[in-house]
Amino acid sequence: MTGSWFPGHMQKAVRLLEESARHIDLLVIVLDARLPYTTRNMILEKTFKRPGKLFILNKADLADPEITEIWIRHIRKSGVQAFQAEEGSRASLKKHIFSAAQKRKSGSIFKVMVAGVPNVGKSSIINRLSKGARAKVADLPGTTRGKQWIRLDEGIALLDSPGVIPPAINNPEARWRLAACGGIPLADDLAHLTAAGLLEYLKTNYSGCAHLFPENFSEFAMANNFLKPGGEPDTVRAEAFFLKKYNDGALGRFSLETPESTGSLY
Ligand SMILES: Nc1nc2c(ncn2[C@@H]2O[C@H](COP(=O)(O)OP(=O)(O)OP(=O)(O)O)[C@@H](O)[C@H]2O)c(=O)[nH]1
Ligand SMILES: [Mg+2]
């Protein structure tokens, strides 16, 4: 599945980002708090060597709070600012961006771009930041045509088009984890692998919460009355429902990576 769309998509994304990189002062990299290792993209960061960067661990409301804290401490140790965000966390988002902008040269406009893998919450963050912002301004050097700058404050502008970067899928584990968190589309073959991978991971790593997880998908189908016409349990539907519950936070708050389990990227 990755073979067909990944390379072209990646080349285009990198080209667009290279073009933008020249104009940006701060790159806000949005990560999924449940996957701060797998949603990081080193190609992007190499392209953006010059501007400062800052990590937001978004969807923290879905992640294990203790593990999110561990990640934040871990990333900060590498000398880069990191903080968590969730739906509605507008004031703290602004505070962190504005504090990064304190270092700007006087008189110049501090330009911010938000980037991250698909579905990680870039648009939501831009919307939260720009709510109530004054009219869009187009008098700054644009990146690609059609992109616009939103003025957040006298000296701070946000590029209103987020940088979508392809996820780095370098092993089968990364593939199901990304799919479980919505970072890649759930094609049919992947839905089964993802649901099975997620259930196994949760049972192993959150054994104290075993009562919150189904024993298996046949049982889960029966419990939810997901039956095929002949009365057999509809496990395909059960798997999809399980993934939806995970992403709605209805199972609980569970992270899928720790600095220890992934090795240090930061
Ligand atoms: N639970 C939770 N959901 C979030 C949060 N931020 C965004 N979402 C949801 O995640 C989904 C994707 O959000 P977007 O802001 O569209 O993500 P994006 O990165 O702009 O996605 P693309 O433009 O497709 O790459 C939406 O359903 C949002 O409601 C968050 O902090 N917590
Ligand atoms: Mg978006």
mmCIF file of C-alpha atoms and ligand atoms in Angstrom:
data_model
loop_
_atom_site.group_PDB
_atom_site.id
_atom_site.type_symbol
_atom_site.label_atom_id
_atom_site.label_comp_id
_atom_site.label_asym_id
_atom_site.label_seq_id
_atom_site.Cartn_x
_atom_site.Cartn_y
_atom_site.Cartn_z
ATOM 1 C CA MET A 1 0.000 0.000 0.000
ATOM 2 C CA THR A 2 2.773 2.444 0.861
ATOM 3 C CA GLY A 3 4.589 1.767 -2.411
ATOM 4 C CA SER A 4 2.046 3.386 -4.689
ATOM 5 C CA TRP A 5 1.379 6.786 -3.121
ATOM 6 C CA PHE A 6 4.187 7.467 -0.685
ATOM 7 C CA PRO A 7 7.152 8.549 -2.861
ATOM 8 C CA GLY A 8 5.349 11.049 -5.115
ATOM 9 C CA HIS A 9 3.424 12.475 -2.206
ATOM 10 C CA MET A 10 6.631 12.819 -0.225
ATOM 11 C CA GLN A 11 8.584 14.541 -3.006
ATOM 12 C CA LYS A 12 5.847 17.092 -3.489
ATOM 13 C CA ALA A 13 5.515 17.781 0.230
ATOM 14 C CA VAL A 14 9.258 18.228 0.633
ATOM 15 C CA ARG A 15 9.425 20.596 -2.364
ATOM 16 C CA LEU A 16 6.661 22.777 -0.936
ATOM 17 C CA LEU A 17 8.308 22.818 2.461
ATOM 18 C CA GLU A 18 11.710 23.746 1.039
ATOM 19 C CA GLU A 19 10.093 26.680 -0.682
ATOM 20 C CA SER A 20 8.466 27.803 2.578
ATOM 21 C CA ALA A 21 11.544 27.241 4.732
ATOM 22 C CA ARG A 22 13.240 30.408 3.484
ATOM 23 C CA HIS A 23 10.506 32.629 4.924
ATOM 24 C CA ILE A 24 9.812 31.017 8.276
ATOM 25 C CA ASP A 25 11.179 31.987 11.706
ATOM 26 C CA LEU A 26 9.504 29.282 13.766
ATOM 27 C CA LEU A 27 8.358 25.837 12.768
ATOM 28 C CA VAL A 28 5.662 24.440 15.024
ATOM 29 C CA ILE A 29 5.827 20.669 14.656
ATOM 30 C CA VAL A 30 2.614 18.967 15.676
ATOM 31 C CA LEU A 31 3.001 15.418 16.955
ATOM 32 C CA ASP A 32 0.353 12.984 18.141
ATOM 33 C CA ALA A 33 0.902 12.720 21.904
ATOM 34 C CA ARG A 34 0.233 8.991 21.619
ATOM 35 C CA LEU A 35 3.025 8.643 19.033
ATOM 36 C CA PRO A 36 5.719 11.293 19.505
ATOM 37 C CA TYR A 37 8.326 9.048 17.881
ATOM 38 C CA THR A 38 6.442 7.823 14.825
ATOM 39 C CA THR A 39 4.795 11.155 13.987
ATOM 40 C CA ARG A 40 8.170 12.922 13.934
ATOM 41 C CA ASN A 41 9.676 13.421 10.477
ATOM 42 C CA MET A 42 13.405 13.963 10.228
ATOM 43 C CA ILE A 43 13.275 14.928 6.535
ATOM 44 C CA LEU A 44 11.143 17.900 7.477
ATOM 45 C CA GLU A 45 13.468 18.959 10.256
ATOM 46 C CA LYS A 46 16.545 18.705 8.025
ATOM 47 C CA THR A 47 14.795 20.902 5.473
ATOM 48 C CA PHE A 48 14.028 23.445 8.180
ATOM 49 C CA LYS A 49 17.436 23.712 9.812
ATOM 50 C CA ARG A 50 17.439 27.507 10.000
ATOM 51 C CA PRO A 51 14.182 28.394 11.785
ATOM 52 C CA GLY A 52 13.621 27.641 15.419
ATOM 53 C CA LYS A 53 11.330 24.751 16.205
ATOM 54 C CA LEU A 54 8.881 23.826 18.859
ATOM 55 C CA PHE A 55 6.982 20.570 19.365
ATOM 56 C CA ILE A 56 3.320 20.364 20.270
ATOM 57 C CA LEU A 57 2.126 16.979 21.529
ATOM 58 C CA ASN A 58 -1.454 17.331 20.396
ATOM 59 C CA LYS A 59 -4.453 15.119 21.219
ATOM 60 C CA ALA A 60 -3.013 14.866 24.717
ATOM 61 C CA ASP A 61 -6.589 14.274 25.895
ATOM 62 C CA LEU A 62 -6.343 10.827 24.246
ATOM 63 C CA ALA A 63 -2.871 9.952 25.527
ATOM 64 C CA ASP A 64 -1.682 8.544 28.846
ATOM 65 C CA PRO A 65 -0.930 11.696 30.889
ATOM 66 C CA GLU A 66 2.067 10.170 32.668
ATOM 67 C CA ILE A 67 3.678 9.094 29.425
ATOM 68 C CA THR A 68 3.029 12.489 27.830
ATOM 69 C CA GLU A 69 4.908 14.089 30.741
ATOM 70 C CA ILE A 70 7.782 11.656 30.240
ATOM 71 C CA TRP A 71 7.944 12.543 26.536
ATOM 72 C CA ILE A 72 7.903 16.257 27.205
ATOM 73 C CA ARG A 73 10.750 15.996 29.687
ATOM 74 C CA HIS A 74 12.614 13.776 27.248
ATOM 75 C CA ILE A 75 12.256 16.192 24.319
ATOM 76 C CA ARG A 76 13.136 19.230 26.435
ATOM 77 C CA LYS A 77 16.329 17.498 27.539
ATOM 78 C CA SER A 78 17.432 17.642 23.899
ATOM 79 C CA GLY A 79 17.176 21.431 24.114
ATOM 80 C CA VAL A 80 13.952 21.888 22.125
ATOM 81 C CA GLN A 81 10.788 23.377 23.569
ATOM 82 C CA ALA A 82 7.830 20.972 23.813
ATOM 83 C CA PHE A 83 4.396 21.152 25.350
ATOM 84 C CA GLN A 84 1.102 19.355 25.204
ATOM 85 C CA ALA A 85 -2.175 20.527 23.713
ATOM 86 C CA GLU A 86 -5.696 19.275 23.450
ATOM 87 C CA GLU A 87 -9.015 20.454 22.128
ATOM 88 C CA GLY A 88 -9.675 23.938 23.457
ATOM 89 C CA SER A 89 -6.173 24.713 24.758
ATOM 90 C CA ARG A 90 -5.975 28.080 23.055
ATOM 91 C CA ALA A 91 -4.459 30.355 25.687
ATOM 92 C CA SER A 92 -1.474 28.146 26.448
ATOM 93 C CA LEU A 93 -0.812 27.605 22.721
ATOM 94 C CA LYS A 94 -0.645 31.344 22.183
ATOM 95 C CA LYS A 95 1.519 31.878 25.218
ATOM 96 C CA HIS A 96 4.147 29.411 23.987
ATOM 97 C CA ILE A 97 4.246 30.802 20.454
ATOM 98 C CA PHE A 98 4.439 34.375 21.717
ATOM 99 C CA SER A 99 7.225 33.506 24.094
ATOM 100 C CA ALA A 100 9.223 31.926 21.228
ATOM 101 C CA ALA A 101 8.676 35.162 19.295
ATOM 102 C CA GLN A 102 10.290 37.256 22.043
ATOM 103 C CA LYS A 103 13.610 36.553 20.391
ATOM 104 C CA ARG A 104 12.665 38.266 17.142
ATOM 105 C CA LYS A 105 14.645 41.196 15.841
ATOM 106 C CA SER A 106 12.901 44.440 16.662
ATOM 107 C CA GLY A 107 10.758 45.727 13.858
ATOM 108 C CA SER A 108 10.637 42.459 11.937
ATOM 109 C CA ILE A 109 7.565 40.254 11.685
ATOM 110 C CA PHE A 110 7.951 36.841 13.275
ATOM 111 C CA LYS A 111 6.650 34.197 10.884
ATOM 112 C CA VAL A 112 5.293 30.892 12.097
ATOM 113 C CA MET A 113 4.378 27.766 10.196
ATOM 114 C CA VAL A 114 2.561 24.708 11.543
ATOM 115 C CA ALA A 115 3.570 21.308 10.158
ATOM 116 C CA GLY A 116 2.929 17.667 10.886
ATOM 117 C CA VAL A 117 1.735 14.362 9.473
ATOM 118 C CA PRO A 118 -1.840 14.069 8.176
ATOM 119 C CA ASN A 119 -4.681 14.282 10.663
ATOM 120 C CA VAL A 120 -2.521 15.174 13.661
ATOM 121 C CA GLY A 121 -4.482 18.369 14.322
ATOM 122 C CA LYS A 122 -2.646 21.097 12.381
ATOM 123 C CA SER A 123 -5.779 22.850 11.128
ATOM 124 C CA SER A 124 -7.363 22.678 14.568
ATOM 125 C CA ILE A 125 -4.291 24.338 16.055
ATOM 126 C CA ILE A 126 -4.247 27.045 13.389
ATOM 127 C CA ASN A 127 -7.937 27.670 14.016
ATOM 128 C CA ARG A 128 -7.402 27.853 17.769
ATOM 129 C CA LEU A 129 -4.513 30.285 17.332
ATOM 130 C CA SER A 130 -6.142 32.492 14.752
ATOM 131 C CA LYS A 131 -9.557 32.756 16.368
ATOM 132 C CA GLY A 132 -10.241 36.426 16.719
ATOM 133 C CA ALA A 133 -7.124 37.308 14.739
ATOM 134 C CA ARG A 134 -7.302 40.350 12.555
ATOM 135 C CA ALA A 135 -7.840 40.135 8.802
ATOM 136 C CA LYS A 136 -5.580 37.953 6.789
ATOM 137 C CA VAL A 137 -2.548 39.736 5.451
ATOM 138 C CA ALA A 138 -0.963 39.000 2.140
ATOM 139 C CA ASP A 139 1.876 41.504 2.294
ATOM 140 C CA LEU A 140 4.509 39.096 3.476
ATOM 141 C CA PRO A 141 6.562 36.975 1.113
ATOM 142 C CA GLY A 142 4.271 34.073 0.327
ATOM 143 C CA THR A 143 5.350 30.532 -0.142
ATOM 144 C CA THR A 144 3.232 28.946 -2.802
ATOM 145 C CA ARG A 145 0.603 30.974 -4.560
ATOM 146 C CA GLY A 146 -2.693 31.123 -2.714
ATOM 147 C CA LYS A 147 -1.137 30.818 0.718
ATOM 148 C CA GLN A 148 -1.897 33.627 3.106
ATOM 149 C CA TRP A 149 -0.585 34.989 6.323
ATOM 150 C CA ILE A 150 -2.777 35.600 9.328
ATOM 151 C CA ARG A 151 -1.613 38.304 11.692
ATOM 152 C CA LEU A 152 -1.894 37.007 15.259
ATOM 153 C CA ASP A 153 -0.454 40.053 16.927
ATOM 154 C CA GLU A 154 1.421 43.199 15.894
ATOM 155 C CA GLY A 155 4.618 41.330 15.207
ATOM 156 C CA ILE A 156 3.538 37.722 14.666
ATOM 157 C CA ALA A 157 2.132 36.124 11.527
ATOM 158 C CA LEU A 158 0.980 32.578 10.935
ATOM 159 C CA LEU A 159 1.025 30.886 7.556
ATOM 160 C CA ASP A 160 -2.568 29.826 7.161
ATOM 161 C CA SER A 161 -1.797 26.739 5.129
ATOM 162 C CA PRO A 162 -0.259 23.995 7.236
ATOM 163 C CA GLY A 163 2.663 21.927 6.018
ATOM 164 C CA VAL A 164 1.427 18.405 5.538
ATOM 165 C CA ILE A 165 4.327 16.021 5.764
ATOM 166 C CA PRO A 166 4.197 12.344 4.984
ATOM 167 C CA PRO A 167 4.702 10.027 7.918
ATOM 168 C CA ALA A 168 7.881 7.986 8.042
ATOM 169 C CA ILE A 169 6.775 4.378 7.910
ATOM 170 C CA ASN A 170 9.865 2.315 8.446
ATOM 171 C CA ASN A 171 8.472 -0.861 9.965
ATOM 172 C CA PRO A 172 5.162 -2.743 10.275
ATOM 173 C CA GLU A 173 4.691 -1.574 13.858
ATOM 174 C CA ALA A 174 4.849 2.081 12.749
ATOM 175 C CA ARG A 175 2.236 1.325 10.104
ATOM 176 C CA TRP A 176 -0.431 0.005 12.461
ATOM 177 C CA ARG A 177 0.318 2.626 15.090
ATOM 178 C CA LEU A 178 -0.115 5.452 12.607
ATOM 179 C CA ALA A 179 -3.262 3.862 11.250
ATOM 180 C CA ALA A 180 -4.651 3.406 14.770
ATOM 181 C CA CYS A 181 -4.214 7.140 15.386
ATOM 182 C CA GLY A 182 -5.566 8.211 11.990
ATOM 183 C CA GLY A 183 -2.222 9.138 10.397
ATOM 184 C CA ILE A 184 -2.702 6.904 7.350
ATOM 185 C CA PRO A 185 -5.876 5.693 5.693
ATOM 186 C CA LEU A 186 -7.326 2.432 6.914
ATOM 187 C CA ALA A 187 -7.383 0.329 3.776
ATOM 188 C CA ASP A 188 -9.144 -3.021 4.217
ATOM 189 C CA ASP A 189 -6.047 -5.112 4.818
ATOM 190 C CA LEU A 190 -4.692 -2.548 7.252
ATOM 191 C CA ALA A 191 -7.859 -2.278 9.354
ATOM 192 C CA HIS A 192 -7.489 -5.857 10.594
ATOM 193 C CA LEU A 193 -3.752 -5.557 11.293
ATOM 194 C CA THR A 194 -4.313 -2.255 13.071
ATOM 195 C CA ALA A 195 -7.121 -3.421 15.316
ATOM 196 C CA ALA A 196 -5.224 -6.613 16.168
ATOM 197 C CA GLY A 197 -1.964 -4.690 16.784
ATOM 198 C CA LEU A 198 -3.703 -2.141 18.990
ATOM 199 C CA LEU A 199 -5.580 -4.723 21.069
ATOM 200 C CA GLU A 200 -2.418 -6.767 21.607
ATOM 201 C CA TYR A 201 -0.443 -3.642 22.550
ATOM 202 C CA LEU A 202 -3.037 -2.438 25.043
ATOM 203 C CA LYS A 203 -3.393 -5.847 26.688
ATOM 204 C CA THR A 204 0.380 -6.176 27.049
ATOM 205 C CA ASN A 205 1.221 -2.639 28.133
ATOM 206 C CA TYR A 206 -1.888 -1.755 30.111
ATOM 207 C CA SER A 207 -2.586 -5.124 31.692
ATOM 208 C CA GLY A 208 -4.032 -3.383 34.744
ATOM 209 C CA CYS A 209 -6.863 -2.087 32.539
ATOM 210 C CA ALA A 210 -7.595 -5.440 30.872
ATOM 211 C CA HIS A 211 -11.264 -5.199 31.929
ATOM 212 C CA LEU A 212 -11.618 -2.210 29.551
ATOM 213 C CA PHE A 213 -10.541 -4.182 26.474
ATOM 214 C CA PRO A 214 -12.340 -6.941 24.581
ATOM 215 C CA GLU A 215 -10.951 -10.441 24.919
ATOM 216 C CA ASN A 216 -11.080 -10.821 21.131
ATOM 217 C CA PHE A 217 -13.108 -9.393 18.251
ATOM 218 C CA SER A 218 -15.608 -12.266 18.027
ATOM 219 C CA GLU A 219 -16.561 -11.647 21.623
ATOM 220 C CA PHE A 220 -16.640 -7.886 21.045
ATOM 221 C CA ALA A 221 -18.910 -8.379 17.991
ATOM 222 C CA MET A 222 -21.295 -10.558 20.002
ATOM 223 C CA ALA A 223 -21.327 -8.118 22.915
ATOM 224 C CA ASN A 224 -22.310 -5.297 20.546
ATOM 225 C CA ASN A 225 -24.745 -7.397 18.569
ATOM 226 C CA PHE A 226 -22.685 -7.062 15.377
ATOM 227 C CA LEU A 227 -23.905 -10.161 13.569
ATOM 228 C CA LYS A 228 -23.677 -11.251 9.947
ATOM 229 C CA PRO A 229 -26.900 -12.429 8.248
ATOM 230 C CA GLY A 230 -26.211 -16.057 9.230
ATOM 231 C CA GLY A 231 -25.749 -15.056 12.888
ATOM 232 C CA GLU A 232 -21.922 -15.234 12.855
ATOM 233 C CA PRO A 233 -20.089 -12.433 14.693
ATOM 234 C CA ASP A 234 -19.140 -9.602 12.335
ATOM 235 C CA THR A 235 -15.521 -9.148 13.374
ATOM 236 C CA VAL A 236 -14.784 -6.597 10.628
ATOM 237 C CA ARG A 237 -17.391 -4.280 12.072
ATOM 238 C CA ALA A 238 -16.183 -5.017 15.601
ATOM 239 C CA GLU A 239 -12.602 -4.072 14.667
ATOM 240 C CA ALA A 240 -13.724 -0.791 13.099
ATOM 241 C CA PHE A 241 -15.799 0.020 16.193
ATOM 242 C CA PHE A 242 -12.867 -0.748 18.490
ATOM 243 C CA LEU A 243 -10.595 1.640 16.507
ATOM 244 C CA LYS A 244 -13.245 4.333 16.595
ATOM 245 C CA LYS A 245 -13.634 3.966 20.357
ATOM 246 C CA TYR A 246 -9.868 4.261 20.798
ATOM 247 C CA ASN A 247 -9.794 7.478 18.769
ATOM 248 C CA ASP A 248 -12.786 8.929 20.556
ATOM 249 C CA GLY A 249 -11.057 8.305 23.881
ATOM 250 C CA ALA A 250 -13.970 6.037 24.829
ATOM 251 C CA LEU A 251 -11.668 3.173 25.896
ATOM 252 C CA GLY A 252 -9.543 5.441 28.058
ATOM 253 C CA ARG A 253 -6.267 7.326 27.611
ATOM 254 C CA PHE A 254 -3.538 5.127 26.215
ATOM 255 C CA SER A 255 -0.219 6.010 24.594
ATOM 256 C CA LEU A 256 1.425 3.697 22.075
ATOM 257 C CA GLU A 257 5.075 4.704 22.471
ATOM 258 C CA THR A 258 7.490 5.676 25.211
ATOM 259 C CA PRO A 259 11.038 7.056 24.833
ATOM 260 C CA GLU A 260 12.234 3.747 26.245
ATOM 261 C CA SER A 261 10.303 1.523 23.839
ATOM 262 C CA THR A 262 11.323 3.475 20.742
ATOM 263 C CA GLY A 263 14.940 4.450 21.417
ATOM 264 C CA SER A 264 15.946 8.070 21.459
ATOM 265 C CA LEU A 265 15.221 10.192 18.424
ATOM 266 C CA TYR A 266 15.418 13.457 20.302
HETATM 267 N N1 LIG B 1 -9.309 14.342 20.783
HETATM 268 C C1 LIG B 1 -8.729 15.306 20.063
HETATM 269 N N2 LIG B 1 -9.011 15.405 18.762
HETATM 270 C C2 LIG B 1 -8.394 16.384 18.051
HETATM 271 C C3 LIG B 1 -7.502 17.316 18.629
HETATM 272 N N3 LIG B 1 -7.067 18.158 17.659
HETATM 273 C C4 LIG B 1 -7.660 17.766 16.531
HETATM 274 N N4 LIG B 1 -8.473 16.704 16.744
HETATM 275 C C5 LIG B 1 -9.298 15.973 15.763
HETATM 276 O O1 LIG B 1 -8.434 15.331 14.843
HETATM 277 C C6 LIG B 1 -8.994 15.338 13.532
HETATM 278 C C7 LIG B 1 -8.004 15.974 12.568
HETATM 279 O O2 LIG B 1 -7.830 17.337 12.893
HETATM 280 P P1 LIG B 1 -7.299 18.413 11.833
HETATM 281 O O3 LIG B 1 -7.056 19.680 12.554
HETATM 282 O O4 LIG B 1 -8.160 18.426 10.641
HETATM 283 O O5 LIG B 1 -5.896 17.724 11.451
HETATM 284 P P2 LIG B 1 -4.880 18.155 10.282
HETATM 285 O O6 LIG B 1 -3.513 17.845 10.797
HETATM 286 O O7 LIG B 1 -5.137 19.548 9.851
HETATM 287 O O8 LIG B 1 -5.293 17.129 9.149
HETATM 288 P P3 LIG B 1 -4.886 17.210 7.585
HETATM 289 O O9 LIG B 1 -5.089 18.597 7.115
HETATM 290 O O10 LIG B 1 -5.807 16.208 6.962
HETATM 291 O O11 LIG B 1 -3.465 16.747 7.514
HETATM 292 C C8 LIG B 1 -10.296 16.107 13.651
HETATM 293 O O12 LIG B 1 -11.338 15.175 13.787
HETATM 294 C C9 LIG B 1 -10.134 16.922 14.921
HETATM 295 O O13 LIG B 1 -11.361 17.214 15.551
HETATM 296 C C10 LIG B 1 -7.218 17.177 20.035
HETATM 297 O O14 LIG B 1 -6.420 17.906 20.637
HETATM 298 N N5 LIG B 1 -7.874 16.169 20.694
HETATM 299 MG MG MG B 2 -5.607 20.277 7.935
#
